[in-house]
Amino acid sequence: MGELAPAKPKVMKNIVAGNWKSNKLMPEALELMNEVQAGLDSIQNTEVIIAPPSPYLAALAENKKGALAISAQQCSATGMGAHTGEHTAEMLKSTGAEWVIIGHSERRERFGESNEAVRSKLELALEAGLHVLLCCGESLSNRESGNHFDWVQSQLEDALQNVSDQAFDQVVIAYEPIWAIGTGKTASSDQAQEMHAFIRNWLSKRYGDVSAAACRILYGGSCKPSNADELFAQPDVNGGLIGGASLNAEDFLAIVRAAEAQD
Ligand code: PGA
């Protein structure tokens, strides 16, 4: 009998990223990371990322094992210099973090982060060699007025204005409808797929079909073990950005397994 044909090469892995937001004290963060790591032995085809609060990045990066990656939750819109309290992208990278979340709606809404600031943060993060989880998503009023596609498109157009084809390889998009974040109200899998397909189509026009097909587009907003399967089964959903459910290792790992089961 001849040799078996090699398995079809996998173009891209799903990603499950946990955004811990402003939760956990240092020892609890370490404990949660260890619990998550302990459940990743059999995970092969899913990239798993945790985004702890910034003060813990270096310690977690130092103590992590295996393929788990560490992300910051945001970075400064400025470079090094006299900017009291700011953490530049290069500083975050030097802690051992490999990723940064940019443009989360909580930063945009509660901390007045403008499109311009998002663009600057994204560009500085890419220059520093970080991978970026770029968030976009509409409010409930945007969706109810039927403006959600235009809204998301303009957020992406704005953020990616100066990002070259090559630099775009380091970008993952997270679609997070604001009305679904932390509300327990999830977008239906059809709503998620519809927006993800729209985003991929826009990316095709901006970066070409190959880059658009290779770009991971994550869903975020009340994603949990009970709905992850259905969301991740959608053809244009390549995993999730998880808030509340990432604070409990068991729930987070169940979501990771749901992503893994899609491969
Ligand atoms: P949630 O948050 O899962 O708690 O809705 C998602 C996010 O804000 O990234």
PDB file of C-alpha atoms and ligand atoms in Angstrom:
ATOM      1  CA  MET A   1       0.000   0.000   0.000  1.00  0.00           C
ATOM      2  CA  GLY A   2       1.346   3.426  -0.918  1.00  0.00           C
ATOM      3  CA  GLU A   3       1.887   6.243   1.501  1.00  0.00           C
ATOM      4  CA  LEU A   4      -1.140   8.197   2.606  1.00  0.00           C
ATOM      5  CA  ALA A   5      -1.450  11.624   1.035  1.00  0.00           C
ATOM      6  CA  PRO A   6      -0.433  14.358   3.466  1.00  0.00           C
ATOM      7  CA  ALA A   7      -3.292  16.007   5.279  1.00  0.00           C
ATOM      8  CA  LYS A   8      -4.560  19.173   3.677  1.00  0.00           C
ATOM      9  CA  PRO A   9      -2.414  21.994   5.025  1.00  0.00           C
ATOM     10  CA  LYS A  10      -4.302  24.104   7.484  1.00  0.00           C
ATOM     11  CA  VAL A  11      -4.515  27.680   6.333  1.00  0.00           C
ATOM     12  CA  MET A  12      -5.357  29.225   9.663  1.00  0.00           C
ATOM     13  CA  LYS A  13      -6.058  28.295  13.235  1.00  0.00           C
ATOM     14  CA  ASN A  14      -9.032  29.553  15.156  1.00  0.00           C
ATOM     15  CA  ILE A  15      -8.237  31.914  18.017  1.00  0.00           C
ATOM     16  CA  VAL A  16      -9.842  32.078  21.449  1.00  0.00           C
ATOM     17  CA  ALA A  17      -8.731  35.127  23.423  1.00  0.00           C
ATOM     18  CA  GLY A  18      -9.728  35.912  27.010  1.00  0.00           C
ATOM     19  CA  ASN A  19     -10.074  39.598  27.848  1.00  0.00           C
ATOM     20  CA  TRP A  20      -9.859  39.750  31.632  1.00  0.00           C
ATOM     21  CA  LYS A  21     -10.552  43.519  31.675  1.00  0.00           C
ATOM     22  CA  SER A  22     -10.041  45.085  35.158  1.00  0.00           C
ATOM     23  CA  ASN A  23     -10.443  41.853  37.094  1.00  0.00           C
ATOM     24  CA  LYS A  24      -8.260  39.641  39.312  1.00  0.00           C
ATOM     25  CA  LEU A  25      -5.457  40.429  41.713  1.00  0.00           C
ATOM     26  CA  MET A  26      -1.940  39.265  40.912  1.00  0.00           C
ATOM     27  CA  PRO A  27      -2.047  35.862  42.695  1.00  0.00           C
ATOM     28  CA  GLU A  28      -5.502  35.156  41.247  1.00  0.00           C
ATOM     29  CA  ALA A  29      -4.272  36.007  37.763  1.00  0.00           C
ATOM     30  CA  LEU A  30      -1.406  33.563  38.085  1.00  0.00           C
ATOM     31  CA  GLU A  31      -3.775  30.894  39.367  1.00  0.00           C
ATOM     32  CA  LEU A  32      -6.228  31.443  36.516  1.00  0.00           C
ATOM     33  CA  MET A  33      -3.441  31.275  33.940  1.00  0.00           C
ATOM     34  CA  ASN A  34      -2.177  28.026  35.455  1.00  0.00           C
ATOM     35  CA  GLU A  35      -5.674  26.535  35.403  1.00  0.00           C
ATOM     36  CA  VAL A  36      -6.102  27.508  31.762  1.00  0.00           C
ATOM     37  CA  GLN A  37      -2.704  26.096  30.835  1.00  0.00           C
ATOM     38  CA  ALA A  38      -3.467  22.814  32.510  1.00  0.00           C
ATOM     39  CA  GLY A  39      -6.375  22.324  30.128  1.00  0.00           C
ATOM     40  CA  LEU A  40      -4.510  23.024  26.909  1.00  0.00           C
ATOM     41  CA  ASP A  41      -2.517  19.804  26.497  1.00  0.00           C
ATOM     42  CA  SER A  42      -4.773  18.358  23.847  1.00  0.00           C
ATOM     43  CA  ILE A  43      -5.349  21.655  22.017  1.00  0.00           C
ATOM     44  CA  GLN A  44      -3.476  21.668  18.715  1.00  0.00           C
ATOM     45  CA  ASN A  45      -5.383  23.729  16.223  1.00  0.00           C
ATOM     46  CA  THR A  46      -6.520  26.714  18.242  1.00  0.00           C
ATOM     47  CA  GLU A  47      -4.408  29.667  19.304  1.00  0.00           C
ATOM     48  CA  VAL A  48      -5.200  30.574  22.889  1.00  0.00           C
ATOM     49  CA  ILE A  49      -4.498  34.068  24.186  1.00  0.00           C
ATOM     50  CA  ILE A  50      -5.110  35.671  27.570  1.00  0.00           C
ATOM     51  CA  ALA A  51      -5.219  39.437  28.124  1.00  0.00           C
ATOM     52  CA  PRO A  52      -4.603  40.132  31.832  1.00  0.00           C
ATOM     53  CA  PRO A  53      -4.356  43.624  33.326  1.00  0.00           C
ATOM     54  CA  SER A  54      -1.086  45.327  32.329  1.00  0.00           C
ATOM     55  CA  PRO A  55       0.645  45.200  35.737  1.00  0.00           C
ATOM     56  CA  TYR A  56       0.672  41.382  35.510  1.00  0.00           C
ATOM     57  CA  LEU A  57       1.954  41.006  31.955  1.00  0.00           C
ATOM     58  CA  ALA A  58       5.627  40.406  32.731  1.00  0.00           C
ATOM     59  CA  ALA A  59       5.008  37.916  35.541  1.00  0.00           C
ATOM     60  CA  LEU A  60       2.505  35.957  33.499  1.00  0.00           C
ATOM     61  CA  ALA A  61       4.692  35.976  30.405  1.00  0.00           C
ATOM     62  CA  GLU A  62       7.570  34.677  32.495  1.00  0.00           C
ATOM     63  CA  ASN A  63       5.548  31.908  34.103  1.00  0.00           C
ATOM     64  CA  LYS A  64       3.600  30.755  31.094  1.00  0.00           C
ATOM     65  CA  LYS A  65       4.285  27.427  29.471  1.00  0.00           C
ATOM     66  CA  GLY A  66       3.537  26.024  26.066  1.00  0.00           C
ATOM     67  CA  ALA A  67       1.759  27.829  23.320  1.00  0.00           C
ATOM     68  CA  LEU A  68      -0.419  30.123  25.426  1.00  0.00           C
ATOM     69  CA  ALA A  69       0.113  33.725  24.322  1.00  0.00           C
ATOM     70  CA  ILE A  70      -0.192  36.876  26.398  1.00  0.00           C
ATOM     71  CA  SER A  71      -1.895  40.052  25.243  1.00  0.00           C
ATOM     72  CA  ALA A  72      -2.156  43.577  26.615  1.00  0.00           C
ATOM     73  CA  GLN A  73      -5.637  45.106  26.685  1.00  0.00           C
ATOM     74  CA  GLN A  74      -4.554  48.348  25.052  1.00  0.00           C
ATOM     75  CA  CYS A  75      -1.482  50.514  24.481  1.00  0.00           C
ATOM     76  CA  SER A  76      -0.575  54.169  24.449  1.00  0.00           C
ATOM     77  CA  ALA A  77      -1.224  56.344  21.387  1.00  0.00           C
ATOM     78  CA  THR A  78       2.177  57.919  21.958  1.00  0.00           C
ATOM     79  CA  GLY A  79       5.751  56.672  21.803  1.00  0.00           C
ATOM     80  CA  MET A  80       8.314  56.854  24.593  1.00  0.00           C
ATOM     81  CA  GLY A  81       8.679  60.165  26.397  1.00  0.00           C
ATOM     82  CA  ALA A  82       7.160  62.393  29.030  1.00  0.00           C
ATOM     83  CA  HIS A  83       3.664  60.852  29.061  1.00  0.00           C
ATOM     84  CA  THR A  84       2.953  60.049  32.696  1.00  0.00           C
ATOM     85  CA  GLY A  85       1.113  56.811  33.224  1.00  0.00           C
ATOM     86  CA  GLU A  86       1.138  55.634  29.621  1.00  0.00           C
ATOM     87  CA  HIS A  87       2.389  52.203  28.517  1.00  0.00           C
ATOM     88  CA  THR A  88       3.879  52.276  25.050  1.00  0.00           C
ATOM     89  CA  ALA A  89       3.572  49.383  22.649  1.00  0.00           C
ATOM     90  CA  GLU A  90       7.324  48.787  22.861  1.00  0.00           C
ATOM     91  CA  MET A  91       7.143  48.564  26.666  1.00  0.00           C
ATOM     92  CA  LEU A  92       4.356  46.029  26.468  1.00  0.00           C
ATOM     93  CA  LYS A  93       6.317  43.995  23.935  1.00  0.00           C
ATOM     94  CA  SER A  94       9.351  44.051  26.230  1.00  0.00           C
ATOM     95  CA  THR A  95       7.321  42.344  28.989  1.00  0.00           C
ATOM     96  CA  GLY A  96       6.932  39.265  26.800  1.00  0.00           C
ATOM     97  CA  ALA A  97       3.420  40.113  25.607  1.00  0.00           C
ATOM     98  CA  GLU A  98       2.929  39.195  21.962  1.00  0.00           C
ATOM     99  CA  TRP A  99      -0.501  40.703  21.331  1.00  0.00           C
ATOM    100  CA  VAL A 100      -2.474  43.821  22.127  1.00  0.00           C
ATOM    101  CA  ILE A 101      -6.208  44.512  21.919  1.00  0.00           C
ATOM    102  CA  ILE A 102      -6.870  47.817  20.149  1.00  0.00           C
ATOM    103  CA  GLY A 103     -10.099  49.788  19.905  1.00  0.00           C
ATOM    104  CA  HIS A 104     -12.224  47.868  22.402  1.00  0.00           C
ATOM    105  CA  SER A 105     -15.621  49.566  22.697  1.00  0.00           C
ATOM    106  CA  GLU A 106     -15.117  50.092  26.442  1.00  0.00           C
ATOM    107  CA  ARG A 107     -12.026  52.164  25.668  1.00  0.00           C
ATOM    108  CA  ARG A 108     -13.776  54.014  22.880  1.00  0.00           C
ATOM    109  CA  GLU A 109     -16.902  54.753  24.921  1.00  0.00           C
ATOM    110  CA  ARG A 110     -15.670  55.148  28.489  1.00  0.00           C
ATOM    111  CA  PHE A 111     -12.230  56.599  27.894  1.00  0.00           C
ATOM    112  CA  GLY A 112     -12.999  58.723  24.864  1.00  0.00           C
ATOM    113  CA  GLU A 113     -10.738  56.811  22.507  1.00  0.00           C
ATOM    114  CA  SER A 114     -11.255  58.416  19.113  1.00  0.00           C
ATOM    115  CA  ASN A 115     -10.798  56.746  15.728  1.00  0.00           C
ATOM    116  CA  GLU A 116      -7.610  58.755  15.422  1.00  0.00           C
ATOM    117  CA  ALA A 117      -6.267  57.375  18.698  1.00  0.00           C
ATOM    118  CA  VAL A 118      -7.216  53.848  17.629  1.00  0.00           C
ATOM    119  CA  ARG A 119      -5.314  54.337  14.379  1.00  0.00           C
ATOM    120  CA  SER A 120      -2.259  55.649  16.140  1.00  0.00           C
ATOM    121  CA  LYS A 121      -2.276  52.809  18.700  1.00  0.00           C
ATOM    122  CA  LEU A 122      -2.656  50.233  15.954  1.00  0.00           C
ATOM    123  CA  GLU A 123       0.241  51.640  13.967  1.00  0.00           C
ATOM    124  CA  LEU A 124       2.522  51.896  17.005  1.00  0.00           C
ATOM    125  CA  ALA A 125       1.652  48.344  18.057  1.00  0.00           C
ATOM    126  CA  LEU A 126       2.487  46.965  14.618  1.00  0.00           C
ATOM    127  CA  GLU A 127       5.731  48.932  14.535  1.00  0.00           C
ATOM    128  CA  ALA A 128       6.652  47.468  17.923  1.00  0.00           C
ATOM    129  CA  GLY A 129       6.137  43.965  16.520  1.00  0.00           C
ATOM    130  CA  LEU A 130       2.942  43.141  18.405  1.00  0.00           C
ATOM    131  CA  HIS A 131       0.075  41.211  16.861  1.00  0.00           C
ATOM    132  CA  VAL A 132      -3.158  43.162  17.094  1.00  0.00           C
ATOM    133  CA  LEU A 133      -6.712  42.195  17.948  1.00  0.00           C
ATOM    134  CA  LEU A 134      -8.555  45.129  16.367  1.00  0.00           C
ATOM    135  CA  CYS A 135     -12.090  45.568  17.709  1.00  0.00           C
ATOM    136  CA  CYS A 136     -15.049  46.979  15.856  1.00  0.00           C
ATOM    137  CA  GLY A 137     -18.784  46.863  16.453  1.00  0.00           C
ATOM    138  CA  GLU A 138     -21.951  48.892  16.501  1.00  0.00           C
ATOM    139  CA  SER A 139     -24.215  50.167  19.266  1.00  0.00           C
ATOM    140  CA  LEU A 140     -27.825  49.067  19.581  1.00  0.00           C
ATOM    141  CA  SER A 141     -29.085  52.343  18.106  1.00  0.00           C
ATOM    142  CA  ASN A 142     -26.784  51.885  15.104  1.00  0.00           C
ATOM    143  CA  ARG A 143     -28.178  48.435  14.515  1.00  0.00           C
ATOM    144  CA  GLU A 144     -31.772  49.496  14.995  1.00  0.00           C
ATOM    145  CA  SER A 145     -31.360  52.280  12.486  1.00  0.00           C
ATOM    146  CA  GLY A 146     -29.860  49.826   9.988  1.00  0.00           C
ATOM    147  CA  ASN A 147     -26.551  51.680  10.015  1.00  0.00           C
ATOM    148  CA  HIS A 148     -24.418  48.847  11.426  1.00  0.00           C
ATOM    149  CA  PHE A 149     -22.587  47.800   8.256  1.00  0.00           C
ATOM    150  CA  ASP A 150     -21.596  51.381   7.415  1.00  0.00           C
ATOM    151  CA  TRP A 151     -20.519  51.941  11.002  1.00  0.00           C
ATOM    152  CA  VAL A 152     -18.256  48.906  11.144  1.00  0.00           C
ATOM    153  CA  GLN A 153     -16.838  49.641   7.700  1.00  0.00           C
ATOM    154  CA  SER A 154     -15.939  53.180   8.691  1.00  0.00           C
ATOM    155  CA  GLN A 155     -14.265  51.987  11.903  1.00  0.00           C
ATOM    156  CA  LEU A 156     -12.128  49.573   9.875  1.00  0.00           C
ATOM    157  CA  GLU A 157     -11.409  52.067   7.103  1.00  0.00           C
ATOM    158  CA  ASP A 158     -10.273  54.556   9.649  1.00  0.00           C
ATOM    159  CA  ALA A 159      -8.112  52.205  11.702  1.00  0.00           C
ATOM    160  CA  LEU A 160      -6.464  50.477   8.757  1.00  0.00           C
ATOM    161  CA  GLN A 161      -5.946  53.581   6.645  1.00  0.00           C
ATOM    162  CA  ASN A 162      -2.145  53.395   6.697  1.00  0.00           C
ATOM    163  CA  VAL A 163      -1.670  49.672   7.342  1.00  0.00           C
ATOM    164  CA  SER A 164       0.222  48.024   4.483  1.00  0.00           C
ATOM    165  CA  ASP A 165      -0.606  44.602   3.040  1.00  0.00           C
ATOM    166  CA  GLN A 166       2.400  43.166   4.817  1.00  0.00           C
ATOM    167  CA  ALA A 167       1.622  44.700   8.197  1.00  0.00           C
ATOM    168  CA  PHE A 168      -2.000  43.574   7.898  1.00  0.00           C
ATOM    169  CA  ASP A 169      -0.816  39.953   8.283  1.00  0.00           C
ATOM    170  CA  GLN A 170      -0.353  40.758  11.993  1.00  0.00           C
ATOM    171  CA  VAL A 171      -3.939  41.919  12.448  1.00  0.00           C
ATOM    172  CA  VAL A 172      -6.923  39.899  13.662  1.00  0.00           C
ATOM    173  CA  ILE A 173     -10.347  41.548  13.629  1.00  0.00           C
ATOM    174  CA  ALA A 174     -12.768  41.140  16.538  1.00  0.00           C
ATOM    175  CA  TYR A 175     -16.380  41.976  15.758  1.00  0.00           C
ATOM    176  CA  GLU A 176     -18.026  42.891  19.048  1.00  0.00           C
ATOM    177  CA  PRO A 177     -21.523  44.354  18.854  1.00  0.00           C
ATOM    178  CA  ILE A 178     -21.671  46.724  21.828  1.00  0.00           C
ATOM    179  CA  TRP A 179     -25.196  45.625  22.701  1.00  0.00           C
ATOM    180  CA  ALA A 180     -23.918  42.089  23.252  1.00  0.00           C
ATOM    181  CA  ILE A 181     -20.902  42.885  25.455  1.00  0.00           C
ATOM    182  CA  GLY A 182     -21.391  41.865  29.064  1.00  0.00           C
ATOM    183  CA  THR A 183     -25.173  41.967  28.599  1.00  0.00           C
ATOM    184  CA  GLY A 184     -25.839  38.258  28.293  1.00  0.00           C
ATOM    185  CA  LYS A 185     -27.463  39.094  24.966  1.00  0.00           C
ATOM    186  CA  THR A 186     -25.511  37.340  22.216  1.00  0.00           C
ATOM    187  CA  ALA A 187     -25.741  38.119  18.530  1.00  0.00           C
ATOM    188  CA  SER A 188     -27.427  35.191  16.805  1.00  0.00           C
ATOM    189  CA  SER A 189     -25.088  33.027  14.774  1.00  0.00           C
ATOM    190  CA  ASP A 190     -26.794  34.404  11.638  1.00  0.00           C
ATOM    191  CA  GLN A 191     -26.202  38.003  12.721  1.00  0.00           C
ATOM    192  CA  ALA A 192     -22.560  37.214  13.493  1.00  0.00           C
ATOM    193  CA  GLN A 193     -22.027  35.402  10.198  1.00  0.00           C
ATOM    194  CA  GLU A 194     -23.684  38.206   8.236  1.00  0.00           C
ATOM    195  CA  MET A 195     -21.363  40.838   9.707  1.00  0.00           C
ATOM    196  CA  HIS A 196     -18.267  38.637   9.514  1.00  0.00           C
ATOM    197  CA  ALA A 197     -18.938  37.948   5.826  1.00  0.00           C
ATOM    198  CA  PHE A 198     -19.417  41.671   5.276  1.00  0.00           C
ATOM    199  CA  ILE A 199     -16.082  42.398   6.990  1.00  0.00           C
ATOM    200  CA  ARG A 200     -14.258  39.729   4.985  1.00  0.00           C
ATOM    201  CA  ASN A 201     -15.724  41.091   1.791  1.00  0.00           C
ATOM    202  CA  TRP A 202     -14.537  44.589   2.684  1.00  0.00           C
ATOM    203  CA  LEU A 203     -11.081  43.195   3.543  1.00  0.00           C
ATOM    204  CA  SER A 204     -10.975  41.516   0.117  1.00  0.00           C
ATOM    205  CA  LYS A 205     -11.448  44.861  -1.545  1.00  0.00           C
ATOM    206  CA  ARG A 206      -8.870  46.517   0.710  1.00  0.00           C
ATOM    207  CA  TYR A 207      -6.191  43.798   0.912  1.00  0.00           C
ATOM    208  CA  GLY A 208      -7.106  41.263  -1.772  1.00  0.00           C
ATOM    209  CA  ASP A 209      -8.783  37.870  -1.591  1.00  0.00           C
ATOM    210  CA  VAL A 210      -5.799  35.944  -0.222  1.00  0.00           C
ATOM    211  CA  SER A 211      -5.169  38.234   2.761  1.00  0.00           C
ATOM    212  CA  ALA A 212      -8.891  38.516   3.471  1.00  0.00           C
ATOM    213  CA  ALA A 213      -9.308  34.739   3.443  1.00  0.00           C
ATOM    214  CA  ALA A 214      -6.340  34.345   5.796  1.00  0.00           C
ATOM    215  CA  CYS A 215      -7.525  36.992   8.277  1.00  0.00           C
ATOM    216  CA  ARG A 216      -9.052  35.619  11.468  1.00  0.00           C
ATOM    217  CA  ILE A 217     -12.303  37.380  12.359  1.00  0.00           C
ATOM    218  CA  LEU A 218     -13.358  36.716  15.955  1.00  0.00           C
ATOM    219  CA  TYR A 219     -16.778  37.196  17.471  1.00  0.00           C
ATOM    220  CA  GLY A 220     -17.090  38.859  20.895  1.00  0.00           C
ATOM    221  CA  GLY A 221     -20.105  39.623  23.069  1.00  0.00           C
ATOM    222  CA  SER A 222     -21.515  37.242  25.688  1.00  0.00           C
ATOM    223  CA  CYS A 223     -19.850  34.254  24.054  1.00  0.00           C
ATOM    224  CA  LYS A 224     -20.060  31.314  26.479  1.00  0.00           C
ATOM    225  CA  PRO A 225     -19.849  27.524  26.505  1.00  0.00           C
ATOM    226  CA  SER A 226     -23.534  27.187  25.593  1.00  0.00           C
ATOM    227  CA  ASN A 227     -23.347  29.269  22.401  1.00  0.00           C
ATOM    228  CA  ALA A 228     -19.701  28.969  21.312  1.00  0.00           C
ATOM    229  CA  ASP A 229     -20.265  25.866  19.150  1.00  0.00           C
ATOM    230  CA  GLU A 230     -22.967  27.468  17.088  1.00  0.00           C
ATOM    231  CA  LEU A 231     -21.108  30.751  16.659  1.00  0.00           C
ATOM    232  CA  PHE A 232     -17.792  29.118  15.760  1.00  0.00           C
ATOM    233  CA  ALA A 233     -19.490  26.807  13.256  1.00  0.00           C
ATOM    234  CA  GLN A 234     -20.257  29.807  11.042  1.00  0.00           C
ATOM    235  CA  PRO A 235     -17.961  29.875   8.004  1.00  0.00           C
ATOM    236  CA  ASP A 236     -16.594  33.367   8.643  1.00  0.00           C
ATOM    237  CA  VAL A 237     -16.268  33.116  12.424  1.00  0.00           C
ATOM    238  CA  ASN A 238     -12.711  32.082  13.348  1.00  0.00           C
ATOM    239  CA  GLY A 239     -13.024  32.008  17.121  1.00  0.00           C
ATOM    240  CA  GLY A 240     -13.905  34.469  19.842  1.00  0.00           C
ATOM    241  CA  LEU A 241     -12.839  37.313  22.099  1.00  0.00           C
ATOM    242  CA  ILE A 242     -14.242  36.338  25.466  1.00  0.00           C
ATOM    243  CA  GLY A 243     -14.853  38.673  28.401  1.00  0.00           C
ATOM    244  CA  GLY A 244     -16.892  37.415  31.361  1.00  0.00           C
ATOM    245  CA  ALA A 245     -16.560  33.718  30.543  1.00  0.00           C
ATOM    246  CA  SER A 246     -12.756  33.994  30.396  1.00  0.00           C
ATOM    247  CA  LEU A 247     -12.592  34.696  34.147  1.00  0.00           C
ATOM    248  CA  ASN A 248     -13.440  31.087  34.926  1.00  0.00           C
ATOM    249  CA  ALA A 249     -10.990  28.480  33.613  1.00  0.00           C
ATOM    250  CA  GLU A 250     -13.620  25.785  33.156  1.00  0.00           C
ATOM    251  CA  ASP A 251     -15.862  28.005  31.015  1.00  0.00           C
ATOM    252  CA  PHE A 252     -12.959  29.428  29.048  1.00  0.00           C
ATOM    253  CA  LEU A 253     -11.567  25.967  28.329  1.00  0.00           C
ATOM    254  CA  ALA A 254     -14.990  24.771  27.189  1.00  0.00           C
ATOM    255  CA  ILE A 255     -14.999  27.633  24.684  1.00  0.00           C
ATOM    256  CA  VAL A 256     -11.456  26.734  23.568  1.00  0.00           C
ATOM    257  CA  ARG A 257     -12.612  23.146  22.982  1.00  0.00           C
ATOM    258  CA  ALA A 258     -15.572  24.409  20.964  1.00  0.00           C
ATOM    259  CA  ALA A 259     -13.144  26.259  18.686  1.00  0.00           C
ATOM    260  CA  GLU A 260     -10.859  23.227  18.479  1.00  0.00           C
ATOM    261  CA  ALA A 261     -13.780  20.989  17.508  1.00  0.00           C
ATOM    262  CA  GLN A 262     -14.345  23.054  14.368  1.00  0.00           C
ATOM    263  CA  ASP A 263     -11.067  21.918  12.808  1.00  0.00           C
TER     264      ASP A 263
HETATM  265  P1  PGA B   1     -18.234  39.615  27.235  1.00  0.00           P
HETATM  266  O1  PGA B   1     -17.109  40.639  26.743  1.00  0.00           O
HETATM  267  O2  PGA B   1     -17.820  38.243  26.743  1.00  0.00           O
HETATM  268  O3  PGA B   1     -18.233  39.718  28.737  1.00  0.00           O
HETATM  269  O4  PGA B   1     -19.513  40.048  26.619  1.00  0.00           O
HETATM  270  C1  PGA B   1     -16.490  40.529  25.500  1.00  0.00           C
HETATM  271  C2  PGA B   1     -15.465  41.627  25.328  1.00  0.00           C
HETATM  272  O5  PGA B   1     -15.745  42.752  25.742  1.00  0.00           O
HETATM  273  O6  PGA B   1     -14.366  41.413  24.793  1.00  0.00           O
END
